[in-house]
Amino acid sequence: MLFDTHAHYDDGRFDEDRDALLRSMPENGVGLILNPGCDLATSRTAVSFAETYDFMYAAVGYHPENLENGVDLDAIRTLAEAHPKVRAIGEIGLDYYWEKDAEKRAYQREIFRSQMVLAEALSLPVIVHDRDAHADCLAITQEFANVRGVYHCYAGSAEMAHELLNAGYYISFTGVITFKNARKAIEVIRAVPLDRLMIETDSPYMAPEPYRGRRNSSLYVHRMAETIAEIKDISTAEVERVTTENGKKLFSID
Ligand SMILES: [Zn+2]
């Protein structure tokens, strides 16, 4: 059974077939899906999916690219407290690829810290988005020794991965690892023990090879298990079993 630990089914690209697609997941070997929120509206939608589908869980929070229209962390807190299938604060973090303005980057750090404080207060793990902000993301992560989580769509170095493992974090990979230029990710996968790796699609983005360029869905998450199995020279079944265990452990799923 596969666990897609990061997929955005709130995205409009699923409007036409969302329910049929989601209902087809268990029969296709995808037994668990976690849908993170990116702002208040998508966090609410993520919660509604978790309440509709047995195999779905939610995270709630503000993505660093979604801070422009106001941030209501009290509402995020209320959602997390009121709904037992909210299992993380996320996705949160820093995105310096899309944000070049120094003041706005500082605001991203402020909101990242506030959401780490919230995760600590609620004893929830975090789902971290780090794009071109490795040093600052790591520093803020290390300020919160009581918070655990996962770095999703990991793009940092093997050295940084070691720091994150020491901080109790998991490392998660998308379809990027199936691309031809994935040399750096392959090095990280070799360096990180299987019991700290997770897999995800980041649907509808990042479709793995050979589906690159199409709308992604959890139906393709097996490609990440197969790719990690090849890199680590172990069976796909073993990768599937352990990465699912890892996700269940981090997100407290029985
Ligand atoms: Zn995402």
Tab-separated table of C-alpha atoms and ligand atoms in Angstrom:
chain	number	residue	atom	x	y	z
A	1	MET	CA	0.000	0.000	0.000
A	2	LEU	CA	1.333	3.399	-1.051
A	3	PHE	CA	1.061	6.637	0.934
A	4	ASP	CA	1.097	9.824	-1.159
A	5	THR	CA	2.167	12.189	1.618
A	6	HIS	CA	1.624	15.433	-0.322
A	7	ALA	CA	-1.069	16.115	-2.941
A	8	HIS	CA	-3.234	19.172	-3.644
A	9	TYR	CA	-6.676	17.867	-4.624
A	10	ASP	CA	-8.132	21.316	-3.896
A	11	ASP	CA	-6.546	22.435	-7.197
A	12	GLY	CA	-8.972	23.430	-9.970
A	13	ARG	CA	-7.382	20.932	-12.333
A	14	PHE	CA	-9.275	18.204	-10.457
A	15	ASP	CA	-12.687	19.892	-10.703
A	16	GLU	CA	-13.968	17.664	-13.496
A	17	ASP	CA	-13.181	14.233	-12.077
A	18	ARG	CA	-12.040	14.718	-8.462
A	19	ASP	CA	-14.493	12.429	-6.708
A	20	ALA	CA	-14.194	9.541	-9.195
A	21	LEU	CA	-10.394	9.878	-9.207
A	22	LEU	CA	-10.131	9.870	-5.414
A	23	ARG	CA	-12.542	6.940	-5.051
A	24	SER	CA	-10.350	4.933	-7.444
A	25	MET	CA	-7.222	5.296	-5.270
A	26	PRO	CA	-7.564	2.328	-2.880
A	27	GLU	CA	-8.177	-0.165	-5.744
A	28	ASN	CA	-5.038	1.214	-7.396
A	29	GLY	CA	-2.834	0.556	-4.390
A	30	VAL	CA	-2.850	4.083	-2.955
A	31	GLY	CA	-4.098	3.531	0.574
A	32	LEU	CA	-3.341	6.921	2.142
A	33	ILE	CA	-3.175	10.518	0.891
A	34	LEU	CA	-2.325	13.664	2.829
A	35	ASN	CA	-3.601	16.950	1.364
A	36	PRO	CA	-1.809	20.016	2.749
A	37	GLY	CA	-3.387	23.455	2.729
A	38	CYS	CA	-1.695	26.531	1.251
A	39	ASP	CA	-3.957	29.208	2.784
A	40	LEU	CA	-7.160	29.282	4.824
A	41	ALA	CA	-9.501	28.344	1.951
A	42	THR	CA	-7.434	25.374	0.770
A	43	SER	CA	-6.855	24.276	4.384
A	44	ARG	CA	-10.633	24.159	4.847
A	45	THR	CA	-10.984	22.189	1.626
A	46	ALA	CA	-8.271	19.771	2.751
A	47	VAL	CA	-10.222	19.185	5.965
A	48	SER	CA	-13.431	18.554	4.010
A	49	PHE	CA	-11.633	15.894	1.904
A	50	ALA	CA	-10.346	14.237	5.076
A	51	GLU	CA	-13.909	14.119	6.394
A	52	THR	CA	-15.257	12.692	3.116
A	53	TYR	CA	-12.653	10.026	2.331
A	54	ASP	CA	-11.455	7.499	4.925
A	55	PHE	CA	-7.994	7.297	3.396
A	56	MET	CA	-7.341	11.053	3.307
A	57	TYR	CA	-5.749	13.243	5.971
A	58	ALA	CA	-5.186	16.994	6.062
A	59	ALA	CA	-2.567	19.551	6.988
A	60	VAL	CA	-3.445	23.206	7.513
A	61	GLY	CA	-1.294	26.298	7.101
A	62	TYR	CA	0.004	29.102	4.906
A	63	HIS	CA	2.400	28.413	2.055
A	64	PRO	CA	5.060	31.175	1.782
A	65	GLU	CA	3.723	32.206	-1.648
A	66	ASN	CA	0.225	32.774	-0.227
A	67	LEU	CA	0.754	35.510	2.351
A	68	GLU	CA	-0.382	38.486	0.270
A	69	ASN	CA	-4.099	38.354	1.058
A	70	GLY	CA	-3.799	38.300	4.828
A	71	VAL	CA	-2.851	35.576	7.293
A	72	ASP	CA	-5.294	34.292	9.910
A	73	LEU	CA	-3.388	31.897	12.129
A	74	ASP	CA	-6.181	31.827	14.723
A	75	ALA	CA	-8.442	30.300	12.088
A	76	ILE	CA	-5.738	27.745	11.217
A	77	ARG	CA	-5.404	26.896	14.889
A	78	THR	CA	-9.174	26.476	15.246
A	79	LEU	CA	-9.272	24.139	12.219
A	80	ALA	CA	-6.437	22.034	13.616
A	81	GLU	CA	-8.038	21.813	17.041
A	82	ALA	CA	-11.553	21.065	15.787
A	83	HIS	CA	-10.758	18.336	13.256
A	84	PRO	CA	-9.011	15.137	14.372
A	85	LYS	CA	-7.870	14.256	10.832
A	86	VAL	CA	-5.670	17.366	10.691
A	87	ARG	CA	-2.288	15.722	11.283
A	88	ALA	CA	0.214	18.493	10.493
A	89	ILE	CA	0.778	22.200	10.037
A	90	GLY	CA	1.628	22.731	6.373
A	91	GLU	CA	2.678	23.510	3.999
A	92	ILE	CA	4.825	26.213	5.539
A	93	GLY	CA	8.319	27.515	4.893
A	94	LEU	CA	10.222	29.855	2.605
A	95	ASP	CA	10.235	30.444	-1.137
A	96	TYR	CA	13.062	32.695	-2.292
A	97	TYR	CA	12.751	31.483	-5.879
A	98	TRP	CA	9.505	33.404	-6.425
A	99	GLU	CA	10.136	36.128	-3.811
A	100	LYS	CA	13.151	38.400	-4.353
A	101	ASP	CA	12.061	41.348	-2.160
A	102	ALA	CA	13.997	41.457	1.138
A	103	GLU	CA	11.105	42.746	3.237
A	104	LYS	CA	8.703	40.148	1.902
A	105	ARG	CA	11.278	37.441	2.530
A	106	ALA	CA	11.545	38.671	6.121
A	107	TYR	CA	7.751	38.428	6.374
A	108	GLN	CA	7.897	34.842	5.091
A	109	ARG	CA	10.348	34.042	7.895
A	110	GLU	CA	8.069	35.692	10.464
A	111	ILE	CA	5.038	33.647	9.361
A	112	PHE	CA	7.127	30.465	9.116
A	113	ARG	CA	8.238	30.982	12.739
A	114	SER	CA	4.674	31.738	13.883
A	115	GLN	CA	3.476	28.484	12.318
A	116	MET	CA	6.335	26.558	13.958
A	117	VAL	CA	5.194	28.032	17.277
A	118	LEU	CA	1.653	26.849	16.482
A	119	ALA	CA	2.862	23.337	15.584
A	120	GLU	CA	4.770	23.148	18.851
A	121	ALA	CA	1.764	24.355	20.851
A	122	LEU	CA	-0.524	21.765	19.197
A	123	SER	CA	2.095	18.964	19.214
A	124	LEU	CA	1.718	18.551	15.459
A	125	PRO	CA	4.482	17.884	12.923
A	126	VAL	CA	5.193	20.339	10.098
A	127	ILE	CA	5.400	20.003	6.319
A	128	VAL	CA	8.138	22.336	5.089
A	129	HIS	CA	8.403	23.937	1.650
A	130	ASP	CA	11.964	25.160	1.003
A	131	ARG	CA	12.712	26.642	-2.381
A	132	ASP	CA	16.099	28.340	-2.798
A	133	ALA	CA	16.061	29.196	0.923
A	134	HIS	CA	17.994	26.249	2.357
A	135	ALA	CA	20.124	28.065	4.958
A	136	ASP	CA	17.267	30.123	6.418
A	137	CYS	CA	14.839	27.177	6.405
A	138	LEU	CA	17.342	24.992	8.216
A	139	ALA	CA	18.136	27.714	10.769
A	140	ILE	CA	14.457	28.257	11.610
A	141	THR	CA	13.862	24.493	11.763
A	142	GLN	CA	16.721	24.180	14.242
A	143	GLU	CA	15.272	26.928	16.462
A	144	PHE	CA	12.389	24.575	17.318
A	145	ALA	CA	13.948	21.519	18.931
A	146	ASN	CA	10.537	20.118	19.950
A	147	VAL	CA	9.050	20.197	16.451
A	148	ARG	CA	9.362	17.299	13.984
A	149	GLY	CA	8.303	17.155	10.396
A	150	VAL	CA	9.138	16.538	6.785
A	151	TYR	CA	10.932	18.561	4.129
A	152	HIS	CA	8.771	18.028	1.076
A	153	CYS	CA	10.032	17.975	-2.527
A	154	TYR	CA	13.520	17.990	-1.068
A	155	ALA	CA	16.064	19.975	-3.081
A	156	GLY	CA	18.847	20.536	-0.552
A	157	SER	CA	22.242	18.885	-0.243
A	158	ALA	CA	23.150	15.596	1.428
A	159	GLU	CA	24.908	17.635	4.156
A	160	MET	CA	21.736	19.555	4.917
A	161	ALA	CA	19.773	16.291	4.899
A	162	HIS	CA	22.055	15.031	7.674
A	163	GLU	CA	21.303	18.146	9.729
A	164	LEU	CA	17.588	17.525	9.211
A	165	LEU	CA	17.878	13.867	10.192
A	166	ASN	CA	19.619	14.994	13.386
A	167	ALA	CA	16.687	17.341	14.021
A	168	GLY	CA	14.311	14.375	13.694
A	169	TYR	CA	12.955	15.238	10.240
A	170	TYR	CA	11.972	13.088	7.297
A	171	ILE	CA	12.959	13.817	3.700
A	172	SER	CA	10.323	13.500	0.976
A	173	PHE	CA	10.707	13.231	-2.779
A	174	THR	CA	8.480	14.012	-5.763
A	175	GLY	CA	8.673	13.068	-9.452
A	176	VAL	CA	11.778	15.250	-9.760
A	177	ILE	CA	13.821	12.154	-8.819
A	178	THR	CA	12.649	10.441	-12.022
A	179	PHE	CA	14.014	13.217	-14.244
A	180	LYS	CA	17.289	12.837	-16.120
A	181	ASN	CA	19.034	15.701	-14.266
A	182	ALA	CA	18.262	14.363	-10.775
A	183	ARG	CA	21.900	13.791	-9.812
A	184	LYS	CA	21.759	15.769	-6.548
A	185	ALA	CA	18.553	14.070	-5.365
A	186	ILE	CA	20.015	10.647	-6.128
A	187	GLU	CA	23.009	11.473	-3.926
A	188	VAL	CA	20.633	12.432	-1.082
A	189	ILE	CA	18.549	9.259	-1.512
A	190	ARG	CA	21.735	7.194	-1.227
A	191	ALA	CA	22.750	9.072	1.932
A	192	VAL	CA	19.407	9.036	3.780
A	193	PRO	CA	18.325	5.762	5.442
A	194	LEU	CA	15.077	4.296	4.117
A	195	ASP	CA	13.375	4.713	7.481
A	196	ARG	CA	13.599	8.511	7.071
A	197	LEU	CA	12.341	8.792	3.492
A	198	MET	CA	8.816	9.547	2.313
A	199	ILE	CA	7.282	9.732	-1.164
A	200	GLU	CA	4.778	12.169	-2.606
A	201	THR	CA	3.390	13.408	-5.906
A	202	ASP	CA	2.789	17.117	-5.110
A	203	SER	CA	-0.162	16.697	-7.495
A	204	PRO	CA	-1.205	18.287	-9.771
A	205	TYR	CA	2.396	19.478	-10.236
A	206	MET	CA	5.633	17.552	-10.848
A	207	ALA	CA	4.354	14.489	-12.717
A	208	PRO	CA	7.096	11.837	-12.779
A	209	GLU	CA	8.556	10.282	-15.907
A	210	PRO	CA	7.108	8.895	-18.140
A	211	TYR	CA	4.106	11.154	-17.429
A	212	ARG	CA	6.089	14.409	-17.237
A	213	GLY	CA	4.066	17.456	-18.338
A	214	ARG	CA	0.682	15.855	-17.642
A	215	ARG	CA	-1.604	16.549	-14.704
A	216	ASN	CA	-0.137	14.568	-11.835
A	217	SER	CA	-2.166	12.414	-9.442
A	218	SER	CA	-1.513	9.922	-6.663
A	219	LEU	CA	-1.885	7.148	-9.271
A	220	TYR	CA	1.729	7.930	-10.203
A	221	VAL	CA	3.242	7.790	-6.701
A	222	HIS	CA	4.470	4.247	-7.405
A	223	ARG	CA	7.076	5.806	-9.737
A	224	MET	CA	8.836	7.391	-6.746
A	225	ALA	CA	8.900	4.051	-4.910
A	226	GLU	CA	10.325	2.341	-8.016
A	227	THR	CA	12.983	5.039	-8.476
A	228	ILE	CA	14.125	4.914	-4.837
A	229	ALA	CA	14.224	1.095	-5.053
A	230	GLU	CA	16.528	1.304	-8.096
A	231	ILE	CA	18.814	3.863	-6.449
A	232	LYS	CA	19.068	1.924	-3.190
A	233	ASP	CA	19.118	-1.466	-4.945
A	234	ILE	CA	16.287	-2.906	-2.855
A	235	SER	CA	12.806	-4.110	-3.783
A	236	THR	CA	9.979	-1.713	-4.631
A	237	ALA	CA	7.792	-3.582	-2.130
A	238	GLU	CA	10.268	-2.751	0.643
A	239	VAL	CA	10.319	0.959	-0.301
A	240	GLU	CA	6.528	0.983	-0.442
A	241	ARG	CA	6.191	-0.691	2.955
A	242	VAL	CA	8.773	1.447	4.792
A	243	THR	CA	7.812	4.823	3.308
A	244	THR	CA	4.161	4.137	4.194
A	245	GLU	CA	5.227	3.209	7.750
A	246	ASN	CA	7.249	6.427	7.970
A	247	GLY	CA	4.306	8.565	6.926
A	248	LYS	CA	1.981	6.792	9.347
A	249	LYS	CA	4.465	7.330	12.145
A	250	LEU	CA	5.029	11.028	11.481
A	251	PHE	CA	1.331	11.808	10.999
A	252	SER	CA	0.132	9.481	13.826
A	253	ILE	CA	-2.043	7.286	11.604
A	254	ASP	CA	-2.889	3.780	12.919
B	1	ZN	ZN	2.790	21.318	-2.223
